[in-house]
Coordinates of C-alpha atoms in Angstrom, one line a residue:
Chain A
M16 CA -25.5 12.6 -4.5
T17 CA -21.9 11.1 -3.9
C18 CA -19.9 9.6 -6.8
R19 CA -21.1 5.8 -4.7
G20 CA -25.1 6.6 -4.5
I21 CA -25.1 6.1 -7.9
E22 CA -22.9 3.0 -8.6
D23 CA -25.6 1.2 -7.7
S24 CA -27.6 1.5 -10.8
L25 CA -23.9 3.0 -13.4
A26 CA -24.7 -0.8 -14.9
L27 CA -27.7 0.2 -16.4
Y28 CA -27.1 4.0 -17.5
A29 CA -24.3 2.3 -19.7
A30 CA -26.9 0.3 -20.9
G31 CA -28.9 2.6 -21.7
A32 CA -31.6 3.8 -18.6
A33 CA -33.4 7.1 -18.0
I34 CA -30.4 8.9 -15.9
P35 CA -32.3 10.9 -13.0
P36 CA -31.0 14.8 -13.4
E37 CA -29.2 14.9 -10.1
V38 CA -27.0 11.8 -11.2
S39 CA -26.9 14.2 -13.9
A40 CA -25.6 16.5 -12.2
H41 CA -23.4 14.9 -9.9
I42 CA -21.5 13.4 -13.7
A43 CA -21.3 17.0 -14.4
G44 CA -18.7 17.7 -11.7
C45 CA -17.1 14.4 -11.2
E46 CA -14.3 13.8 -13.8
S47 CA -13.6 10.2 -12.3
C48 CA -17.8 9.4 -12.8
R49 CA -17.5 10.7 -16.1
R50 CA -14.2 9.0 -17.2
L51 CA -15.8 5.7 -15.6
L52 CA -19.3 5.4 -17.2
A53 CA -17.9 6.5 -20.4
A54 CA -15.7 3.1 -19.4
M55 CA -18.8 1.1 -19.4
R56 CA -20.3 2.3 -22.3
Q57 CA -17.2 0.5 -24.1
A58 CA -18.6 -2.3 -25.9
D59 CA -18.3 -6.1 -25.0
A60 CA -15.4 -7.9 -26.4
A61 CA -17.2 -10.9 -27.0
E62 CA -18.1 -12.7 -30.5
P63 CA -20.8 -14.1 -30.3
P64 CA -20.9 -18.1 -30.6
S65 CA -20.4 -19.4 -33.6
P66 CA -24.2 -20.4 -35.9
D67 CA -22.2 -24.2 -36.3
R68 CA -21.8 -24.6 -32.3
L69 CA -26.2 -22.8 -31.6
R70 CA -26.4 -25.6 -33.9
Q71 CA -25.4 -28.1 -32.8
I72 CA -27.0 -27.3 -29.0
Q73 CA -29.9 -26.5 -30.6
A74 CA -29.6 -30.5 -31.6
Q75 CA -27.8 -31.6 -28.8
L76 CA -30.8 -30.7 -26.5
R77 CA -33.7 -31.8 -29.0
A78 CA -32.3 -35.5 -29.4
D79 CA -33.2 -35.0 -25.7
L80 CA -36.8 -33.1 -25.4
K81 CA -38.9 -35.7 -22.9
P82 CA -42.0 -33.0 -20.9
V83 CA -39.9 -32.6 -17.3
K84 CA -42.0 -32.0 -14.1
P85 CA -40.9 -29.2 -12.7
L86 CA -40.5 -29.2 -8.8
P87 CA -42.8 -28.6 -6.1
P88 CA -42.4 -25.5 -4.3
A89 CA -39.8 -24.8 -1.7
R90 CA -42.7 -25.8 1.4
V91 CA -43.5 -29.3 0.4
F92 CA -39.3 -29.8 0.8
V93 CA -39.2 -27.7 4.3
L94 CA -42.3 -30.3 4.9
A95 CA -40.2 -32.8 4.2
L96 CA -36.9 -33.1 6.1
L97 CA -38.7 -31.3 9.3
L98 CA -40.8 -35.0 8.8
I99 CA -36.9 -37.0 8.2
A100 CA -36.3 -35.6 11.5
A101 CA -39.4 -35.7 13.6
A102 CA -39.1 -39.5 12.0
A103 CA -36.2 -39.6 13.7
V104 CA -36.2 -38.5 16.8
A105 CA -39.3 -40.3 17.2
I106 CA -37.8 -43.5 16.2
G107 CA -34.3 -42.6 18.9
A108 CA -36.8 -42.0 21.7
A109 CA -39.1 -44.7 21.3
H110 CA -36.1 -47.3 21.0
L111 CA -34.0 -45.6 24.2
G112 CA -36.2 -44.0 26.8
I113 CA -37.6 -40.3 27.9
A114 CA -35.8 -40.3 31.4
G115 CA -34.3 -36.8 29.9
W116 CA -37.4 -35.1 28.4
E117 CA -39.0 -36.3 32.7
A118 CA -35.2 -34.9 34.5
L119 CA -35.5 -31.4 32.8
G120 CA -38.1 -28.9 34.2
T121 CA -40.6 -27.0 32.5
L122 CA -38.4 -23.8 31.9
R123 CA -35.3 -25.5 30.0
R124 CA -37.9 -28.5 28.4
S125 CA -39.4 -25.2 26.8
V126 CA -36.7 -23.4 25.6
V127 CA -33.8 -26.7 24.5
F128 CA -36.6 -27.8 22.6
A129 CA -37.8 -24.4 20.2
V130 CA -34.3 -23.4 19.9
L131 CA -33.8 -27.3 18.5
A132 CA -36.9 -26.6 16.7
A133 CA -35.9 -23.8 15.4
G134 CA -32.2 -24.8 14.5
L135 CA -33.8 -27.2 12.1
G136 CA -36.2 -25.6 10.6
L137 CA -34.5 -22.8 10.1
L138 CA -31.3 -25.5 7.9
S139 CA -35.0 -27.4 6.1
V140 CA -35.8 -23.6 4.7
L141 CA -31.9 -23.2 3.1
L142 CA -31.4 -26.8 2.2
S143 CA -34.7 -26.2 0.8
R144 CA -33.4 -22.8 -1.9
V145 CA -29.7 -24.4 -1.9
M146 CA -30.7 -27.3 -3.9
V147 CA -32.7 -25.2 -6.7
P148 CA -29.8 -23.4 -9.0
G149 CA -30.8 -19.3 -8.4
S150 CA -32.2 -19.7 -5.6
R151 CA -32.7 -16.4 -2.8
V152 CA -29.7 -16.3 -1.0
L153 CA -31.5 -15.3 2.8
L154 CA -28.6 -16.8 5.3
D155 CA -24.7 -18.1 4.0
S156 CA -24.3 -20.7 4.8
R157 CA -21.0 -20.7 6.4
V158 CA -22.8 -18.0 8.9
A159 CA -26.3 -20.5 9.2
V160 CA -23.7 -23.1 10.7
A161 CA -21.7 -21.2 12.9
G162 CA -24.6 -19.2 14.0
V163 CA -26.5 -22.3 15.0
F164 CA -23.2 -23.4 17.3
A165 CA -23.1 -19.7 18.1
I166 CA -26.3 -19.4 20.5
L167 CA -27.0 -23.4 20.8
A168 CA -23.9 -23.9 23.1
P169 CA -24.5 -20.9 24.7
I170 CA -27.7 -21.2 26.1
F171 CA -26.9 -24.6 27.5
A172 CA -24.2 -23.4 29.1
I173 CA -27.0 -20.7 30.8
L174 CA -29.7 -23.6 31.1
F175 CA -27.1 -26.4 32.8
D176 CA -25.4 -26.3 35.6
F177 CA -22.0 -28.0 36.4
H178 CA -22.1 -31.8 37.6
A179 CA -18.5 -33.3 38.5
E180 CA -18.4 -36.6 36.8
P181 CA -16.2 -40.0 37.4
T182 CA -17.1 -41.9 34.2
F183 CA -16.9 -37.6 31.6
V184 CA -14.8 -39.5 28.6
A185 CA -17.4 -43.4 28.9
T186 CA -20.5 -41.8 29.8
G187 CA -20.1 -39.2 26.9
L188 CA -18.6 -41.8 24.5
V189 CA -22.0 -43.8 24.6
C190 CA -23.8 -41.0 24.1
L191 CA -21.6 -39.6 21.5
T192 CA -22.4 -42.5 19.4
I193 CA -26.0 -42.5 19.8
G194 CA -25.7 -38.9 18.6
I195 CA -24.8 -39.7 15.1
E196 CA -26.6 -43.4 14.8
C197 CA -29.4 -40.9 15.2
A198 CA -28.1 -38.4 12.6
L199 CA -27.0 -40.9 10.2
P200 CA -30.6 -42.7 8.5
V201 CA -31.5 -38.6 8.6
A202 CA -28.3 -37.2 7.0
A203 CA -28.8 -39.9 4.2
F204 CA -33.1 -39.3 3.5
S205 CA -32.3 -35.6 3.0
W206 CA -29.6 -36.2 0.6
L207 CA -32.0 -38.1 -0.6
I208 CA -34.2 -35.3 -0.6
L209 CA -31.7 -32.6 -2.5
R210 CA -30.4 -34.9 -5.1
Q211 CA -33.7 -33.6 -6.6
G212 CA -32.7 -30.6 -7.1
M213 CA -29.1 -29.5 -8.6
V214 CA -27.4 -29.0 -6.1
L215 CA -24.5 -27.1 -7.2
Q216 CA -22.4 -26.3 -3.8
P217 CA -21.8 -29.7 -2.4
T218 CA -19.3 -28.9 0.2
A219 CA -22.0 -25.9 1.6
A220 CA -24.9 -28.3 1.2
G221 CA -23.0 -30.7 2.6
A222 CA -22.7 -28.7 6.0
L223 CA -26.0 -28.3 6.2
T224 CA -27.7 -31.4 6.0
G225 CA -24.9 -33.0 7.9
L226 CA -25.9 -29.5 10.8
L227 CA -30.0 -30.3 10.3
A228 CA -28.9 -34.1 10.5
G229 CA -26.2 -33.8 14.2
L230 CA -30.0 -31.2 15.7
S231 CA -32.3 -34.4 14.8
G232 CA -29.4 -36.7 17.1
V233 CA -28.8 -33.9 19.5
T234 CA -33.0 -33.6 19.8
V235 CA -32.8 -38.1 20.5
L236 CA -29.8 -36.7 23.0
E237 CA -32.1 -34.8 25.6
I238 CA -34.9 -37.2 25.4
F239 CA -32.9 -39.7 26.1
C240 CA -29.8 -38.1 28.6
P241 CA -30.9 -38.0 32.1
N242 CA -27.0 -36.7 33.2
P243 CA -27.6 -32.7 33.3
D244 CA -24.1 -32.0 33.2
R245 CA -23.1 -28.7 31.6
Y246 CA -20.0 -30.2 30.0
H247 CA -21.0 -33.7 29.3
I248 CA -24.5 -31.7 27.3
L249 CA -21.8 -29.2 25.4
V250 CA -18.8 -31.6 24.2
W251 CA -21.2 -34.7 23.3
H252 CA -24.2 -33.8 23.0
I253 CA -22.9 -30.5 20.5
G254 CA -19.8 -33.0 19.6
A255 CA -22.1 -34.7 18.0
A256 CA -23.6 -32.1 16.0
M257 CA -20.3 -30.3 14.6
V258 CA -19.0 -34.1 14.1
S259 CA -21.6 -34.1 11.7
T260 CA -21.9 -31.5 10.0
I261 CA -18.0 -31.7 9.5
A262 CA -18.8 -35.1 7.9
G263 CA -21.0 -33.7 5.8
A264 CA -19.0 -31.0 5.3
A265 CA -16.2 -33.6 4.1
V266 CA -19.0 -35.6 2.0
G267 CA -20.3 -32.8 0.3
W268 CA -17.0 -31.5 -1.0
L269 CA -15.6 -35.7 -1.9
A270 CA -18.8 -35.5 -3.4
D271 CA -17.8 -32.5 -5.6
S272 CA -14.3 -33.1 -5.9
L273 CA -15.7 -36.1 -8.5
L274 CA -18.5 -34.8 -9.8
T275 CA -15.7 -32.3 -10.6
H276 CA -14.1 -34.5 -12.3
K277 CA -16.4 -37.0 -13.9
S278 CA -19.0 -34.1 -15.5
I279 CA -16.2 -31.8 -17.7
P280 CA -15.0 -34.1 -20.6
S281 CA -10.7 -34.2 -21.3
D282 CA -9.5 -32.4 -23.9
G283 CA -10.0 -35.0 -26.8
D284 CA -13.3 -35.0 -25.8
V285 CA -14.2 -32.2 -26.3
Chain B
M30 CA -38.3 -21.3 -20.1
V31 CA -42.5 -23.5 -19.3
R32 CA -42.9 -24.5 -22.9
Y33 CA -39.0 -25.9 -23.2
Q34 CA -40.4 -28.0 -20.3
N35 CA -43.0 -29.3 -21.7
G36 CA -41.3 -30.4 -24.6
D37 CA -41.3 -27.7 -27.2
A38 CA -38.3 -28.1 -29.2
A39 CA -39.0 -24.5 -30.4
A40 CA -38.9 -23.2 -27.5
A41 CA -35.8 -24.9 -26.3
D42 CA -33.9 -23.1 -30.1
E43 CA -35.3 -19.9 -29.4
L44 CA -34.4 -20.1 -25.5
V45 CA -30.7 -21.0 -27.2
T46 CA -30.8 -18.1 -30.2
R47 CA -31.5 -16.1 -27.4
L48 CA -29.5 -16.4 -24.8
S49 CA -26.3 -17.9 -26.0
G50 CA -24.8 -14.8 -27.0
R51 CA -24.6 -13.8 -22.8
L52 CA -23.8 -17.2 -22.2
H53 CA -20.8 -16.7 -24.4
V54 CA -19.5 -13.4 -23.1
F55 CA -20.4 -14.5 -19.7
F56 CA -17.5 -17.8 -20.7
A57 CA -15.6 -14.9 -22.3
S58 CA -14.5 -13.3 -20.1
Q59 CA -13.3 -14.4 -18.0
L60 CA -11.2 -16.9 -20.4
G61 CA -10.5 -14.6 -23.6
N62 CA -10.7 -17.4 -25.5
R63 CA -13.7 -18.6 -28.1
A64 CA -12.7 -22.1 -28.4
Q65 CA -13.1 -22.5 -24.7
A66 CA -15.4 -20.1 -24.3
D67 CA -17.6 -21.4 -27.1
D68 CA -16.9 -25.7 -25.5
M69 CA -18.4 -24.0 -21.7
L70 CA -21.3 -22.7 -23.9
Q71 CA -22.3 -26.0 -24.8
E72 CA -21.2 -27.9 -21.2
A73 CA -23.1 -25.2 -20.6
W74 CA -26.7 -26.1 -22.4
L75 CA -25.9 -29.8 -21.4
R76 CA -26.0 -29.0 -17.9
L77 CA -29.2 -26.6 -18.3
H78 CA -30.5 -29.3 -19.9
Q79 CA -30.4 -31.9 -17.8
A80 CA -31.7 -29.6 -14.5
R81 CA -34.7 -28.2 -16.6
H82 CA -36.6 -29.4 -14.1
T83 CA -35.2 -27.2 -11.5
Y84 CA -37.1 -24.4 -12.9
R85 CA -39.4 -22.8 -11.1
P86 CA -42.4 -21.2 -13.8
G87 CA -43.1 -17.7 -12.3
E88 CA -39.6 -17.6 -11.3
P89 CA -36.6 -15.5 -11.7
V90 CA -35.0 -17.7 -15.9
L91 CA -32.0 -15.4 -15.5
P92 CA -30.3 -15.7 -12.1
W93 CA -31.9 -19.8 -12.7
I94 CA -29.5 -19.5 -16.0
Y95 CA -26.1 -18.2 -15.0
A96 CA -26.1 -19.4 -11.4
I97 CA -25.8 -23.1 -13.2
A98 CA -23.5 -21.3 -16.0
R99 CA -21.4 -20.1 -12.9
R100 CA -20.4 -23.5 -11.3
V101 CA -19.5 -25.0 -15.1
R102 CA -17.4 -22.4 -15.0
V103 CA -16.0 -23.3 -11.8
D104 CA -15.6 -26.7 -13.0
Y105 CA -13.2 -25.5 -16.5
F106 CA -11.3 -23.5 -14.0
R107 CA -11.1 -26.0 -11.0
R108 CA -10.2 -29.0 -14.1
R109 CA -8.0 -27.0 -16.4
V110 CA -5.7 -26.6 -12.6
R111 CA -5.4 -30.3 -12.8
L112 CA -4.7 -30.1 -16.2
E113 CA -1.5 -27.9 -15.1
R114 CA -0.7 -30.1 -12.7
R115 CA 0.2 -33.2 -14.4
E116 CA 1.7 -30.5 -17.0
I117 CA -0.1 -31.7 -20.0
P118 CA 1.0 -28.9 -22.8
T119 CA -1.2 -26.3 -23.4
T120 CA -3.0 -26.2 -27.3
E121 CA -2.4 -22.5 -28.9
I122 CA -5.1 -20.3 -27.2
Q123 CA -7.1 -18.8 -30.2
Q124 CA -7.8 -15.5 -28.3
V125 CA -11.3 -13.6 -28.8
A126 CA -10.9 -10.8 -32.0
Q127 CA -11.1 -7.1 -30.4
P128 CA -14.1 -4.9 -32.3
A129 CA -12.6 -1.2 -31.5
P130 CA -12.9 -0.1 -28.5
A131 CA -13.3 4.4 -28.3
P132 CA -10.0 6.7 -28.7
G133 CA -8.9 5.9 -25.5
L134 CA -10.5 3.5 -23.5
P135 CA -10.2 0.1 -23.4
S136 CA -13.2 -2.7 -23.5
F137 CA -14.9 -3.6 -21.3
L138 CA -14.0 -7.0 -20.9
E139 CA -10.1 -5.6 -21.1
L140 CA -11.5 -2.4 -18.7
V141 CA -12.9 -5.2 -16.3
A142 CA -9.5 -7.5 -17.0
P143 CA -7.0 -6.4 -14.2
L144 CA -10.9 -6.7 -11.8
P145 CA -10.2 -9.8 -9.2
E146 CA -12.4 -12.0 -10.7
S147 CA -15.4 -12.2 -8.0
Q148 CA -15.5 -8.0 -8.7
R149 CA -15.4 -9.1 -12.4
E150 CA -18.1 -11.9 -12.6
V151 CA -20.6 -9.1 -11.2
L152 CA -19.9 -6.7 -13.0
V153 CA -20.4 -8.9 -16.1
L154 CA -23.2 -9.6 -15.0
L155 CA -24.8 -6.4 -14.5
K156 CA -22.9 -4.6 -18.4
V157 CA -23.1 -7.3 -20.0
N158 CA -26.1 -9.8 -19.3
G159 CA -28.4 -7.4 -17.8
L160 CA -28.9 -8.9 -14.4
S161 CA -30.3 -6.8 -11.4
L162 CA -28.2 -6.8 -8.4
E163 CA -31.2 -8.7 -7.0
E164 CA -30.6 -11.4 -10.1
V165 CA -26.8 -11.4 -9.4
A166 CA -26.8 -12.0 -6.0
R167 CA -29.0 -15.0 -6.7
A168 CA -27.5 -16.4 -9.7
T169 CA -24.0 -16.2 -7.3
S170 CA -25.7 -17.4 -4.3
S171 CA -24.7 -14.6 -2.4
T172 CA -27.6 -11.6 -0.7
V173 CA -28.1 -8.0 -2.8
G174 CA -25.8 -6.7 0.6
S175 CA -22.8 -8.7 0.1
V176 CA -23.3 -7.8 -4.3
K177 CA -22.9 -3.9 -3.4
Q178 CA -20.0 -4.7 -2.2
K179 CA -17.9 -6.2 -4.5
V180 CA -19.8 -3.4 -7.0
H181 CA -18.4 -0.9 -5.1
R182 CA -14.4 -1.9 -5.0
A183 CA -14.8 -3.3 -8.3
Y184 CA -15.9 0.5 -9.4
D185 CA -13.3 2.1 -6.5
R186 CA -10.1 -0.6 -8.1
L187 CA -11.9 1.2 -12.2
R188 CA -11.4 4.7 -11.1
G189 CA -8.5 4.2 -10.6
L190 CA -7.1 2.5 -13.7
L191 CA -8.6 4.7 -15.6
P192 CA -6.2 6.5 -17.6
G193 CA -6.6 9.6 -15.8
G194 CA -6.9 8.0 -12.3
R195 CA -7.9 9.2 -9.9
S196 CA -9.9 13.4 -9.8

């Protein structure tokens, strides 16, 4: 038994939980752990809240105590988010055509759409958790966002070859615009879904929503755009997802700032 | 909690009575100020009330409550930063009355006061609020591994701060 080995449960021992014999043996022989456990057993310094304040809180809650219906299971929200993305892709493909789909070979088509579908699925699951306080965190939002791009970009770089393109910027801007236009409604409808819950980290939720919407835009572009140039796809198609992610994070941050300002009363109001 | 969601006034009263003490310590551990902790407690209950539909029956209650309480605290500190930037004079701070600690050792909240906020928070949630590592991870939107890392760092630092230092 090491000092580090007992630390996971030290708070429990300090609160009175039974200490296993091997832990007791270590503590008996370790001055540092003995001091730490004694310190952790010290009384909490804070006084309880005033009874008047508790009565005030209870009265406030009683004044608006309508029954509420708990949120449906997370899978309902995952499905709803995936349906929104699927609807945007279907509408986009119907309007723009499927030249890109036809230009992709079977292997590239399978890999590209499997990766995009996996990304959309992962983001839907993460968003269904972000909207419920106290949910188990599967993956940190920043890691998820970075991971999606870190997986998507190399796969696309391997699958597609370089083709010289005289109108790199002009054609690229068309794709970037289409990608963002497809992402916008997905982001808007997804945000309406998220509002059903309580988003405690709006910037992270905004980035995830933006990326979900952006990947929907990339999916539309892969179906529509027959341009096989590696750099066109990396810069303009994946770029659309990046712009959407950054915009989502910015909107979330802005909402966070405004809500924080609004939600807390000023000193004079307290 | 389910009775509270169904509009049972007695259940709401019971929740407030049973949980407010621990929530108050959670806020006071960051502030050391009773009046502000009272205000934050009230704000937290209002937000919990508004968000009560987001609790799913069968899920652990404490991570849900502390996740929202944590957000109230974050908002409070942001607001305080804004007020300080505007140079509004601060009101006289009413410190929490401290119970007499054991001779030679500071009280728990005094002990953890020098720790960085994130480390202090996990220790308070574990020791004072009685949450498990998994519950702390949920409440802080983090992973169990990340919480364990913070706990180890906090203990490592506390060992150095304790009278007598490291053995």
